[in-house]
CSV table of C-alpha atoms and ligand atoms in Angstrom, one decimal:
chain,number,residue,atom,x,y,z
A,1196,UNK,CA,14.6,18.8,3.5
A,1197,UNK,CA,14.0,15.6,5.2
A,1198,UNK,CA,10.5,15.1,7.0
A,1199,UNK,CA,8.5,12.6,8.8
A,1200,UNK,CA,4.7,11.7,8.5
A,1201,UNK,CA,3.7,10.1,11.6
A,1202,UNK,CA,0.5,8.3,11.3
A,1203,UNK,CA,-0.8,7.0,14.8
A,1204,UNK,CA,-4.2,5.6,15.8
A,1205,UNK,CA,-5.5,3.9,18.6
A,1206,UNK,CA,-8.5,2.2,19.7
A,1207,UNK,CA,-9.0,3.7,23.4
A,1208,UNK,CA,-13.1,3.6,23.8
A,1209,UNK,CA,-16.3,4.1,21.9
A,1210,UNK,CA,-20.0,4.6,22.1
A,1211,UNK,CA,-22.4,2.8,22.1
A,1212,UNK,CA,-20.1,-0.3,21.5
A,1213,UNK,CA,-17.4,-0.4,18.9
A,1214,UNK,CA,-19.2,2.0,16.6
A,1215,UNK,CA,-17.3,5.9,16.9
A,1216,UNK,CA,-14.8,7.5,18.9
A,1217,UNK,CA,-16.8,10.3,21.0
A,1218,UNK,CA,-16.0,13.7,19.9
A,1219,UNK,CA,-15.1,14.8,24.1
A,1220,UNK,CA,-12.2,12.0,23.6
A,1221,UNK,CA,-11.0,13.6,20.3
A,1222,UNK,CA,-10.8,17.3,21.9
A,1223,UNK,CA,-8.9,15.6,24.9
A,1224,UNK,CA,-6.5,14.2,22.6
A,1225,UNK,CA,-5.5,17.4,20.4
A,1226,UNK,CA,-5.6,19.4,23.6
A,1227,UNK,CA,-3.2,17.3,24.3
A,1228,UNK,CA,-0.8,17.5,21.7
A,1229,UNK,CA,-1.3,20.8,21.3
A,1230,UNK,CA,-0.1,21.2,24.7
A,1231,UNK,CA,3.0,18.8,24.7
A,1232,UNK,CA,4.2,18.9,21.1
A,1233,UNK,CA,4.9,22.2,20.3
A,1234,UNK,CA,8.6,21.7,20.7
A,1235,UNK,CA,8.6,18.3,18.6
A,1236,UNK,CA,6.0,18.6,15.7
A,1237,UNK,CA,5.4,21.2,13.4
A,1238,UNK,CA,1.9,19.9,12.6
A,1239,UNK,CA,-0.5,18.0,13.3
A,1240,UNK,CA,-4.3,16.8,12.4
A,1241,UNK,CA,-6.5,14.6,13.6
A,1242,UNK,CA,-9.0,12.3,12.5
A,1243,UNK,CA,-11.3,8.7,13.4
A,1244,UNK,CA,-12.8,5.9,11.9
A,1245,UNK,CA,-15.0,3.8,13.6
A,1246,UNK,CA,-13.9,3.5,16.9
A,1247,UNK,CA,-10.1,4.5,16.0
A,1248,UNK,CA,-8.9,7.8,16.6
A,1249,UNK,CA,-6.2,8.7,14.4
A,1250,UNK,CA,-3.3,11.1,14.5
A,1251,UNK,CA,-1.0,12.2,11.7
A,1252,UNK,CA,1.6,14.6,12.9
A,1253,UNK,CA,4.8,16.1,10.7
A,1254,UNK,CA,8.3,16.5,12.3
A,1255,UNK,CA,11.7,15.8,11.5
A,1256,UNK,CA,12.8,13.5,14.0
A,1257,UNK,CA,12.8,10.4,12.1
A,1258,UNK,CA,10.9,7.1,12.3
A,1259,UNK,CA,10.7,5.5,15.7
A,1260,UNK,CA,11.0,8.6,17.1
A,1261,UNK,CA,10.7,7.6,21.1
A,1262,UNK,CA,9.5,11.4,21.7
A,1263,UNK,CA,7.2,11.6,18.9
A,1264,UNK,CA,6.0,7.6,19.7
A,1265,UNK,CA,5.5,9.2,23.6
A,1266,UNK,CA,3.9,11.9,22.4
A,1267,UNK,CA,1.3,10.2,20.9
A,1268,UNK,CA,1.5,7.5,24.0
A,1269,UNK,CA,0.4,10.1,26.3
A,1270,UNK,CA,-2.2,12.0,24.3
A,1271,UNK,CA,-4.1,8.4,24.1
A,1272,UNK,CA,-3.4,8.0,27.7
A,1273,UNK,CA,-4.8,10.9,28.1
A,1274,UNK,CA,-8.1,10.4,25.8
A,1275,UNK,CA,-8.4,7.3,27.8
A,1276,UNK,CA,-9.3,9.1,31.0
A,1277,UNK,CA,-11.9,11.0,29.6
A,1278,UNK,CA,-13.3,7.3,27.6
A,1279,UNK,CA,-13.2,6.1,31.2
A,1280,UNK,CA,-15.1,9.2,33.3
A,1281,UNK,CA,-17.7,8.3,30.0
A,1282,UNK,CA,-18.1,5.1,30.4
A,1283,UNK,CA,-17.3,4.1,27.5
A,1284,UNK,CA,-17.2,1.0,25.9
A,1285,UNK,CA,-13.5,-0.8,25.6
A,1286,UNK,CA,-11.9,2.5,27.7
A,1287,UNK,CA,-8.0,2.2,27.3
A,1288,UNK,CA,-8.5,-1.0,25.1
A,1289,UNK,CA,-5.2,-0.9,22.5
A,1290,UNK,CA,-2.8,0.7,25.3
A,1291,UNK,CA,-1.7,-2.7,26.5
A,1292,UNK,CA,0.9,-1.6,28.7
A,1293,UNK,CA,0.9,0.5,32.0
A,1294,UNK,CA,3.8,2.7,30.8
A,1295,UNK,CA,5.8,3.9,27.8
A,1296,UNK,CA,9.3,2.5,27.0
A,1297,UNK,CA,10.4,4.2,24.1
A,1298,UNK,CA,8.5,2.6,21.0
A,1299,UNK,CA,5.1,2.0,20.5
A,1300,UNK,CA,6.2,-1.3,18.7
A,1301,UNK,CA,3.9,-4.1,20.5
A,1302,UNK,CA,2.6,-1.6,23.0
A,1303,UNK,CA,-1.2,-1.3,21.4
A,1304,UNK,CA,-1.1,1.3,19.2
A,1305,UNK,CA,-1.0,1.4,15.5
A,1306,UNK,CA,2.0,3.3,13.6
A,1307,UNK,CA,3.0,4.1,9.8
A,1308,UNK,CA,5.3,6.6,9.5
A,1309,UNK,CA,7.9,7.4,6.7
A,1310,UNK,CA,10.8,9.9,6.5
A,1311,UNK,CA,11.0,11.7,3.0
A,1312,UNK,CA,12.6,14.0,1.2
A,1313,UNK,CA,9.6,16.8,0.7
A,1314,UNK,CA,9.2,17.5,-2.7
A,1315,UNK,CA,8.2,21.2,-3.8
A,1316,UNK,CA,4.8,19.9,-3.4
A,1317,UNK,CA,4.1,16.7,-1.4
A,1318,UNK,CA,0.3,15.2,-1.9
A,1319,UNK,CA,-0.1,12.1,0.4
A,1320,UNK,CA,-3.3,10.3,1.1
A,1321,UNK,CA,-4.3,9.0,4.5
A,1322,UNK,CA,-6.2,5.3,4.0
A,1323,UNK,CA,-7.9,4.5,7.7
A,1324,UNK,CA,-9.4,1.5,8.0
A,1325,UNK,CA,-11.7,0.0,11.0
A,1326,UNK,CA,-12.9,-3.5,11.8
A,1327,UNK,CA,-10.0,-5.2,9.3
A,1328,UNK,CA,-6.4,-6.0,9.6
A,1329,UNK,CA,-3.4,-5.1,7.8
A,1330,UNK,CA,-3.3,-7.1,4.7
A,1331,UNK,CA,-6.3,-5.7,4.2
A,1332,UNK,CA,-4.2,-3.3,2.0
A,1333,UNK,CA,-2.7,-5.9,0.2
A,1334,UNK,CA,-4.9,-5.6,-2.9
A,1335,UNK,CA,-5.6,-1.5,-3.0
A,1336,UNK,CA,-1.5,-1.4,-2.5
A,1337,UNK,CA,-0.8,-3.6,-5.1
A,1338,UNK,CA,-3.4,-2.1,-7.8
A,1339,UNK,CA,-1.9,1.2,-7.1
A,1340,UNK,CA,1.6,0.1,-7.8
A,1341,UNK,CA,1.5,-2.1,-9.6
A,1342,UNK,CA,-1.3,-2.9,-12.1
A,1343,UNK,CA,-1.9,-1.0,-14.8
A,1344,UNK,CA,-5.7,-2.2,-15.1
A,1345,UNK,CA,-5.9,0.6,-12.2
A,1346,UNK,CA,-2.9,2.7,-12.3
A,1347,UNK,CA,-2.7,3.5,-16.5
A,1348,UNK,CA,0.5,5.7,-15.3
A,1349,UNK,CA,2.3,2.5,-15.1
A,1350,UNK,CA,2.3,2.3,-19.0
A,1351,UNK,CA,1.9,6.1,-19.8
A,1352,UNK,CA,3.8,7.6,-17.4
A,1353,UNK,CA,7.9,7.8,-18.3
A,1354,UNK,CA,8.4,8.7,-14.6
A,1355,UNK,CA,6.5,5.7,-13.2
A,1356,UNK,CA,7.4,3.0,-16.2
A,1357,UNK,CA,9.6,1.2,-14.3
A,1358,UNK,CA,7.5,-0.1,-11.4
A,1359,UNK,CA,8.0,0.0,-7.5
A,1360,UNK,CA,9.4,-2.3,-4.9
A,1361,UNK,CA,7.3,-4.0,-2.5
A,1362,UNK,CA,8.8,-4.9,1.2
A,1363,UNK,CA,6.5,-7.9,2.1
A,1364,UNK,CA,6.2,-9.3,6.0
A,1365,UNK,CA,5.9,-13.0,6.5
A,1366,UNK,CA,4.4,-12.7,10.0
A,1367,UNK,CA,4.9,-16.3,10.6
A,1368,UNK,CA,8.3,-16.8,9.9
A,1369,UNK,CA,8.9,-13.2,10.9
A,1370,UNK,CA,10.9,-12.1,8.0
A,1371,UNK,CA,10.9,-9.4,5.1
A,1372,UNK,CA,10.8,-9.9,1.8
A,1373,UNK,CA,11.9,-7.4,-0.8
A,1374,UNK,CA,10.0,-8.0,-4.6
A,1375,UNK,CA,10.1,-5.7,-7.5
A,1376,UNK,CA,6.7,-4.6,-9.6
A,1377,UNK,CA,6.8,-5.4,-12.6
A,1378,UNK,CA,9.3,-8.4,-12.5
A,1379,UNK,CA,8.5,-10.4,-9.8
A,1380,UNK,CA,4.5,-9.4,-9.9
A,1381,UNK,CA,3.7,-12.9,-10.4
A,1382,UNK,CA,5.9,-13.9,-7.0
A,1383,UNK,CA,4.4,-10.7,-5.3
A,1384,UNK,CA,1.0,-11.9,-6.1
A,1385,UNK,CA,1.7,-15.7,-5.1
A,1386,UNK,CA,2.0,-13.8,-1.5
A,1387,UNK,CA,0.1,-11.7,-0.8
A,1388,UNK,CA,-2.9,-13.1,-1.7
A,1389,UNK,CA,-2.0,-15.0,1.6
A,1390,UNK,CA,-3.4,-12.1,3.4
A,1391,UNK,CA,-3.0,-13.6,6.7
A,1392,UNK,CA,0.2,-14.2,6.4
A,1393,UNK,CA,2.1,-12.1,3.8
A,1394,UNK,CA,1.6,-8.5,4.4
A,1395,UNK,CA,2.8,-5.1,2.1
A,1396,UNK,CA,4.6,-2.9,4.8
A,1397,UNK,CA,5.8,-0.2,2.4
A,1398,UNK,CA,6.8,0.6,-1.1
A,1399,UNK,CA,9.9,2.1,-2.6
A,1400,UNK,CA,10.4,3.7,-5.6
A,1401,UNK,CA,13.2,2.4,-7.7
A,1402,UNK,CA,16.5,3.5,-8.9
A,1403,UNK,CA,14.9,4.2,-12.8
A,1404,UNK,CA,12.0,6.4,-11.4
A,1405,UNK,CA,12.6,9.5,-13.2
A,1406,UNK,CA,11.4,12.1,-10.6
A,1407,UNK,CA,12.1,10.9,-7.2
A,1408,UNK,CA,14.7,9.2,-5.6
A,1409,UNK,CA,14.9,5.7,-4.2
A,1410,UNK,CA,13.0,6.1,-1.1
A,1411,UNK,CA,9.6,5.6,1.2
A,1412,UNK,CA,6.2,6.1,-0.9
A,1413,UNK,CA,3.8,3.9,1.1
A,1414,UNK,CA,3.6,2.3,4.8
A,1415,UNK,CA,0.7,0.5,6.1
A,1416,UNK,CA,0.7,-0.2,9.8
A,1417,UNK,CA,1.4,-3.5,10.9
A,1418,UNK,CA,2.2,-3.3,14.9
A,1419,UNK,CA,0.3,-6.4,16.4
A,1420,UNK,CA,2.2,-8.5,13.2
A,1421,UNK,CA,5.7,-7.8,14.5
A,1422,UNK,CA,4.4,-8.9,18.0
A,1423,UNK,CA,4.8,-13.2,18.2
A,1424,UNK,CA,6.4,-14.8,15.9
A,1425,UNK,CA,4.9,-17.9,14.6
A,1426,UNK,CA,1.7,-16.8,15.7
A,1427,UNK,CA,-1.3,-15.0,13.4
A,1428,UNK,CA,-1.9,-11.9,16.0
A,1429,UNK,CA,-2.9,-9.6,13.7
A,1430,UNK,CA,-6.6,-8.1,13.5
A,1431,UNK,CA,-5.5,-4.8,14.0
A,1432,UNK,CA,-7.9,-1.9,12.6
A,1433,UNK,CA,-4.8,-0.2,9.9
A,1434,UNK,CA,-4.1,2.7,8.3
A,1435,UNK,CA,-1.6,3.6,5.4
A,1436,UNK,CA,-0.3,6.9,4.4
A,1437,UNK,CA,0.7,7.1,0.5
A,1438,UNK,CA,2.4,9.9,-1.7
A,1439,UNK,CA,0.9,10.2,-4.6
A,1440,UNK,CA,1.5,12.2,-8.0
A,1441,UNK,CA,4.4,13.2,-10.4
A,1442,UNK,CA,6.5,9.7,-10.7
A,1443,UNK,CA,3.6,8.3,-8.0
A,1444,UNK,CA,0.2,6.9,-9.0
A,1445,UNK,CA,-2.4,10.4,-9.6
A,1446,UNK,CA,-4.5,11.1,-6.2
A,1447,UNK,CA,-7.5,9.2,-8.4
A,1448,UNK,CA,-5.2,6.3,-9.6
A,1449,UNK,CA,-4.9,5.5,-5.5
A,1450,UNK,CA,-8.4,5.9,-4.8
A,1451,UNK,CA,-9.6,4.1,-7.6
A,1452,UNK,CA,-8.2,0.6,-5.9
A,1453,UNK,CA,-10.9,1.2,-3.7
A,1454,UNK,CA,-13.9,1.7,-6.3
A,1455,UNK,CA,-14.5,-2.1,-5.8
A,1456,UNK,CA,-15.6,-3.4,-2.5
A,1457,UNK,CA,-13.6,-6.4,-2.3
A,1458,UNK,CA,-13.7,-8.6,1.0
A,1459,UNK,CA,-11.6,-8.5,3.9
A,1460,UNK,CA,-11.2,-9.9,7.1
A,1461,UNK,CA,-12.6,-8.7,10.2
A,1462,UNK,CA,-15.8,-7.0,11.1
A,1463,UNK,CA,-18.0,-8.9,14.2
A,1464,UNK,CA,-16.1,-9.9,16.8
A,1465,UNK,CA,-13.0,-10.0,13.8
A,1466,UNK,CA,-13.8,-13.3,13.0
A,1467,UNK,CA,-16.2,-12.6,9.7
A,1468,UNK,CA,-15.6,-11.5,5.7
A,1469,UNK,CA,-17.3,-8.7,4.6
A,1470,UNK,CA,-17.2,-5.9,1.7
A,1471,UNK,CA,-15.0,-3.0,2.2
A,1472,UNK,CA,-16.9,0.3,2.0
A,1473,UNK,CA,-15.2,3.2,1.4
A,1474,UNK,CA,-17.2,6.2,3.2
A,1475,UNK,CA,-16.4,9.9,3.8
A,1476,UNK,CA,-16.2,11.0,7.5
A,1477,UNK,CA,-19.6,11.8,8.1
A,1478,UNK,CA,-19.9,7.6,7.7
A,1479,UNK,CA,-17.2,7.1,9.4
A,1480,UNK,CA,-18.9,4.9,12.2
A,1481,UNK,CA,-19.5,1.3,12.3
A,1482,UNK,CA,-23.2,-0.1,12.3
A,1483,UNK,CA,-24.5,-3.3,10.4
A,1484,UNK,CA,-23.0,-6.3,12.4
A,1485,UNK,CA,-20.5,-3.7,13.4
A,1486,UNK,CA,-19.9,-3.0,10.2
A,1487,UNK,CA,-19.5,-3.5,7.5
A,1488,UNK,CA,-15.5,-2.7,7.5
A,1489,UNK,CA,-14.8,0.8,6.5
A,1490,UNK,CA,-12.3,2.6,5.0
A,1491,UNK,CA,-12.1,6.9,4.8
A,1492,UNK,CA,-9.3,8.5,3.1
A,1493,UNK,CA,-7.9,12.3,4.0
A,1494,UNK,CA,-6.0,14.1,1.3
A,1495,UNK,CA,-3.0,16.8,2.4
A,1496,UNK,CA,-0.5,18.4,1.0
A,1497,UNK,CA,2.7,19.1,2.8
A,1498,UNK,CA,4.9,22.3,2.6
A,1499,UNK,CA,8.2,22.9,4.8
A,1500,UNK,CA,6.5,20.9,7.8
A,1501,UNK,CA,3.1,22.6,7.6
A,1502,UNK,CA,-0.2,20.6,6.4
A,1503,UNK,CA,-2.8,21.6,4.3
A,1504,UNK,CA,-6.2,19.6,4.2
A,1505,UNK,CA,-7.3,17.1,5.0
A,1506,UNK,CA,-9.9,16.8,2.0
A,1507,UNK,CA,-12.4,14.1,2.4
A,1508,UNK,CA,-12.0,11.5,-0.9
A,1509,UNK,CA,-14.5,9.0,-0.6
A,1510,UNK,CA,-17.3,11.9,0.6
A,1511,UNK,CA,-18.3,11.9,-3.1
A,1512,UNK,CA,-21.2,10.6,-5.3
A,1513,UNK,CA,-18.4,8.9,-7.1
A,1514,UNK,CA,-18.0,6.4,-4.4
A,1515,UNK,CA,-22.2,5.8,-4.1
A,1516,UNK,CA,-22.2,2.7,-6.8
A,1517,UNK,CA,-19.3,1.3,-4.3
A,1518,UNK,CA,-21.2,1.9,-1.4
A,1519,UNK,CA,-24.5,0.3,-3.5
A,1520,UNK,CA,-22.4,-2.7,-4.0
A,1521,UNK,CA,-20.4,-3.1,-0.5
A,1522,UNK,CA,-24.6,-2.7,0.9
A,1523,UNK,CA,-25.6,-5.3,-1.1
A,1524,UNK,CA,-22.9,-7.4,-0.3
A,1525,UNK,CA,-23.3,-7.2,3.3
A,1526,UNK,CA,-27.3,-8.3,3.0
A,1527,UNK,CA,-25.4,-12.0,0.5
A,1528,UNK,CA,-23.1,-12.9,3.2
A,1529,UNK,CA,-25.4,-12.2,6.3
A,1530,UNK,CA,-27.2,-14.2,5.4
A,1531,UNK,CA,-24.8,-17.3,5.7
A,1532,UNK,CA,-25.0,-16.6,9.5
A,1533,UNK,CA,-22.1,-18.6,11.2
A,1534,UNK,CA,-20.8,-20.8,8.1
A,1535,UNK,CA,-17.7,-20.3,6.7
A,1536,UNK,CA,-16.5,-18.1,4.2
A,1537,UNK,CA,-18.9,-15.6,5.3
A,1538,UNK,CA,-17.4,-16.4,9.1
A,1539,UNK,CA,-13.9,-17.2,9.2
A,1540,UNK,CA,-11.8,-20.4,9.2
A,1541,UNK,CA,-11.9,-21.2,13.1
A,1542,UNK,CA,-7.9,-20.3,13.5
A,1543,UNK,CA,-8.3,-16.7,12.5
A,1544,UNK,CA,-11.3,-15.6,14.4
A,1545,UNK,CA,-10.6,-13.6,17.1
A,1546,UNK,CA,-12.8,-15.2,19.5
A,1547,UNK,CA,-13.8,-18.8,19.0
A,1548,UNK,CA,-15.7,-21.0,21.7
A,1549,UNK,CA,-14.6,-24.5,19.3
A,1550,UNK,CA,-12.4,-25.9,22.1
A,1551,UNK,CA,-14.9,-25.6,24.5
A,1552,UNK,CA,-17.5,-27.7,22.6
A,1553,UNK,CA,-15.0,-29.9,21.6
A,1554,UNK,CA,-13.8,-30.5,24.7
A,1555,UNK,CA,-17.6,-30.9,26.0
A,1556,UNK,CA,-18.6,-32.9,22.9
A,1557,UNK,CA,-15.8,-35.2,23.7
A,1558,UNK,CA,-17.1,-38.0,25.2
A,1559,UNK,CA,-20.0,-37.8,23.0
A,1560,UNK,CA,-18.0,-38.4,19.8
A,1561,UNK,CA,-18.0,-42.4,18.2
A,1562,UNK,CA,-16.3,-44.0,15.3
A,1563,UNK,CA,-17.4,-43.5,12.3
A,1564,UNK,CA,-16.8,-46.9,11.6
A,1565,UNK,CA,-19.1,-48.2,14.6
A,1566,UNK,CA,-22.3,-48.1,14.6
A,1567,UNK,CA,-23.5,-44.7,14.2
A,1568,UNK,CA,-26.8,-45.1,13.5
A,1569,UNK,CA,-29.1,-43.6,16.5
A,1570,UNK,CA,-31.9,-46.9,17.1
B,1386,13P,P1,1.4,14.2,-12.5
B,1386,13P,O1,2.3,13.3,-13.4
B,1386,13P,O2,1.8,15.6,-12.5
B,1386,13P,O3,1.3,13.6,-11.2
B,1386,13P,O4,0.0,14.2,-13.2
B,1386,13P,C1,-0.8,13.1,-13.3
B,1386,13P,C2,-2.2,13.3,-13.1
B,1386,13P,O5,-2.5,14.0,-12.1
B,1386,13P,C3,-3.2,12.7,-13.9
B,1386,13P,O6,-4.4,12.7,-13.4
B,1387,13P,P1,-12.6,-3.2,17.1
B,1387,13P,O1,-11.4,-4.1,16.8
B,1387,13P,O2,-12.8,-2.1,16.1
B,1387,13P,O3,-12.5,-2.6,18.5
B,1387,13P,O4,-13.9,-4.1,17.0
B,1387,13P,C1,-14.1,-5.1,17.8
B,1387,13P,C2,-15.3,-5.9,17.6
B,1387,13P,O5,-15.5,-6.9,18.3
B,1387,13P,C3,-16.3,-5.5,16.7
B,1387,13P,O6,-17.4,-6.4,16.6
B,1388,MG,MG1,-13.2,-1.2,19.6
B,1389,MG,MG1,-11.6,-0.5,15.5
């Protein structure tokens, strides 16, 4: 039977600034789809991190559904009233348009969805992440399907030996690129590690993979990327949904891409690195320097549209050294204050005041070959 996970967040208010979605917004939210989706999903659950609240519904009316993508519109619509008779902070802020026209694509919200044949069991994982952006699952993506170092099942696996394929975004040139793990790795890599710019949308198994067939096994959401071409719009709190076990990387093979803290892009004002911490919901808020990024992830499995779960991964002692390590991290770079890399290169932070000293510096500016020397 085909089936469709839905995955779609939104950032529509928090307290006491961008820290956590209040828990009065959340009820409104699944009142409201309990309400309005009976007809068009057959479950549902929901979920935050930070100040993103999160819904991952089931149904089988494809990606790009305009009544599922609707559904979802009005349920943050109507979480946003409730953020606004609150008071609270950034009320409404990722619906950017007054009214729906029939896909959420550039409208605000995030979306990663995937149709799929539902195997006789279907694990998934849920990846949330706030205060990053998209390629921020460049590296957890690519360990979990690609390197062996983390994913052994690679090698020892027969189902999984013969890799996955990687659809890549160049969001400046506003193209896709498909690349094949493990031939073109090398290619794939020379990407990607362009964060910025070259960003994993999903992953595909293969023709050879001995258990499933060629189709959808991970999307990340990418929504403010297929806004403007030619321009970097993308700090854009994400979330991935990924199907994990038999002929997929083991529900511990995907987590473990995220036992190392590695830096992404975001955090203050989404213009500073810092160490991603992978929590368990009761962490899921944002503190330190509104921070440091985090990233929770919700285990289901899925059976003839119905959902059981979520469990919550990273809410285990196994995750603590991580947490040890992304802590100390945080205290190293804050301590570099405004200077790069702990802030970021002026064109990707999200709010820069440069032009305006430059253009008030101007005049104050003298060459280099004059004399510079103040008598
Ligand atoms: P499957 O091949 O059944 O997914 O088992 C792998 C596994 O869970 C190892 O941890
Ligand atoms: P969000 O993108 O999560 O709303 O965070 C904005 C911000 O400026 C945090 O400092
Ligand atoms: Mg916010
Ligand atoms: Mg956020």
């Amino acid at each position: 039977m085909k089936v469709t996970i839905s995955h779609i967040k939104a950032d529509i208010g928090s307290l006491p600034g961008h820290s956590i979605v209040d828990e009065k917004v959340m009820a409104r939210i699944q009142e409201y789809i309990e309400d309005h989706g009976k007809n068009l999903i057959s479950d549902f659950r929901m979920a935050h991190v930070g100040d993103d609240a999160q819904i991952t519904m089931i149904h089988t009316k494809g990606i790009d559904s305009p009544e599922i993508h609707e559904l979802a519109w009005n349920a943050f619509r109507a979480g946003t009233e409730v953020a606004k008779k609150l008071g609270l902070y950034g009320a409404g802020q990722d619906l950017l348009k007054d009214s729906f026209s029939g896909n959420l694509k550039g409208m605000g919200p995030g979306v990663a969805e995937m149709e799929i044949n539902e195997r006789p069991s279907e694990p998934f994982i849920v990846y949330m992440m706030d205060k990053t952006e998209p390629g921020a699952f460049n590296l957890p993506i690519y360990k979990m399907f690609a390197d062996p170092f983390n994913t052994p099942g690679l090698v020892i696996d027969e189902a999984m030996h013969s890799g996955f394929r990687f659809e890549v975004w160049d969001v400046i040139d506003h193209k896709a690129i498909f690349l094949d793990g493990p031939e073109d790795i090398y290619d794939l890599l020379a990407l990607i590690g362009s964060k910025e710019r070259y960003v994993i949308k999903r992953v595909y198994t293969k023709k050879e993979n001995k258990k499933l067939p060629e189709e959808n096994v991970a999307v990340i959401s990418t929504d403010k990327l297929s806004l403007i071409a030619g321009k970097y719009v993308g700090k854009d709190d994400p979330a991935a949904v990924v199907r994990i076990q038999s002929g997929l990387p083991a529900a511990g093979e995907s987590l473990e891409a995220f036992a190392f803290p590695y830096l992404v892009s975001g955090w203050m004002r989404g213009s500073f690195n810092g160490p991603l911490m992978p929590v368990g919901m009761k962490d899921a808020k944002m503190t330190r320097f509104d921070g440091p990024p985090r990233v929770v992830a919700l285990g289901y499995v899925l059976k003839s549209g119905k959902l059981e779960g979520p469990v919550d991964m990273f809410d285990d002692p196994a995750f603590d050294y991580a947490r040890r390590v992304a802590g100390e991290m945080t205290d190293h770079l804050r301590r570099m204050g405004p200077f790069e890399p702990h802030r970021l290169p002026d064109q990707e932070m999200e709010y820069t005041t440069l032009p305006v000293v430059m253009d008030k510096l101007k005049d104050r500016f003298v060459d280099i070959e004059k004399e510079t020397v103040v008598k």
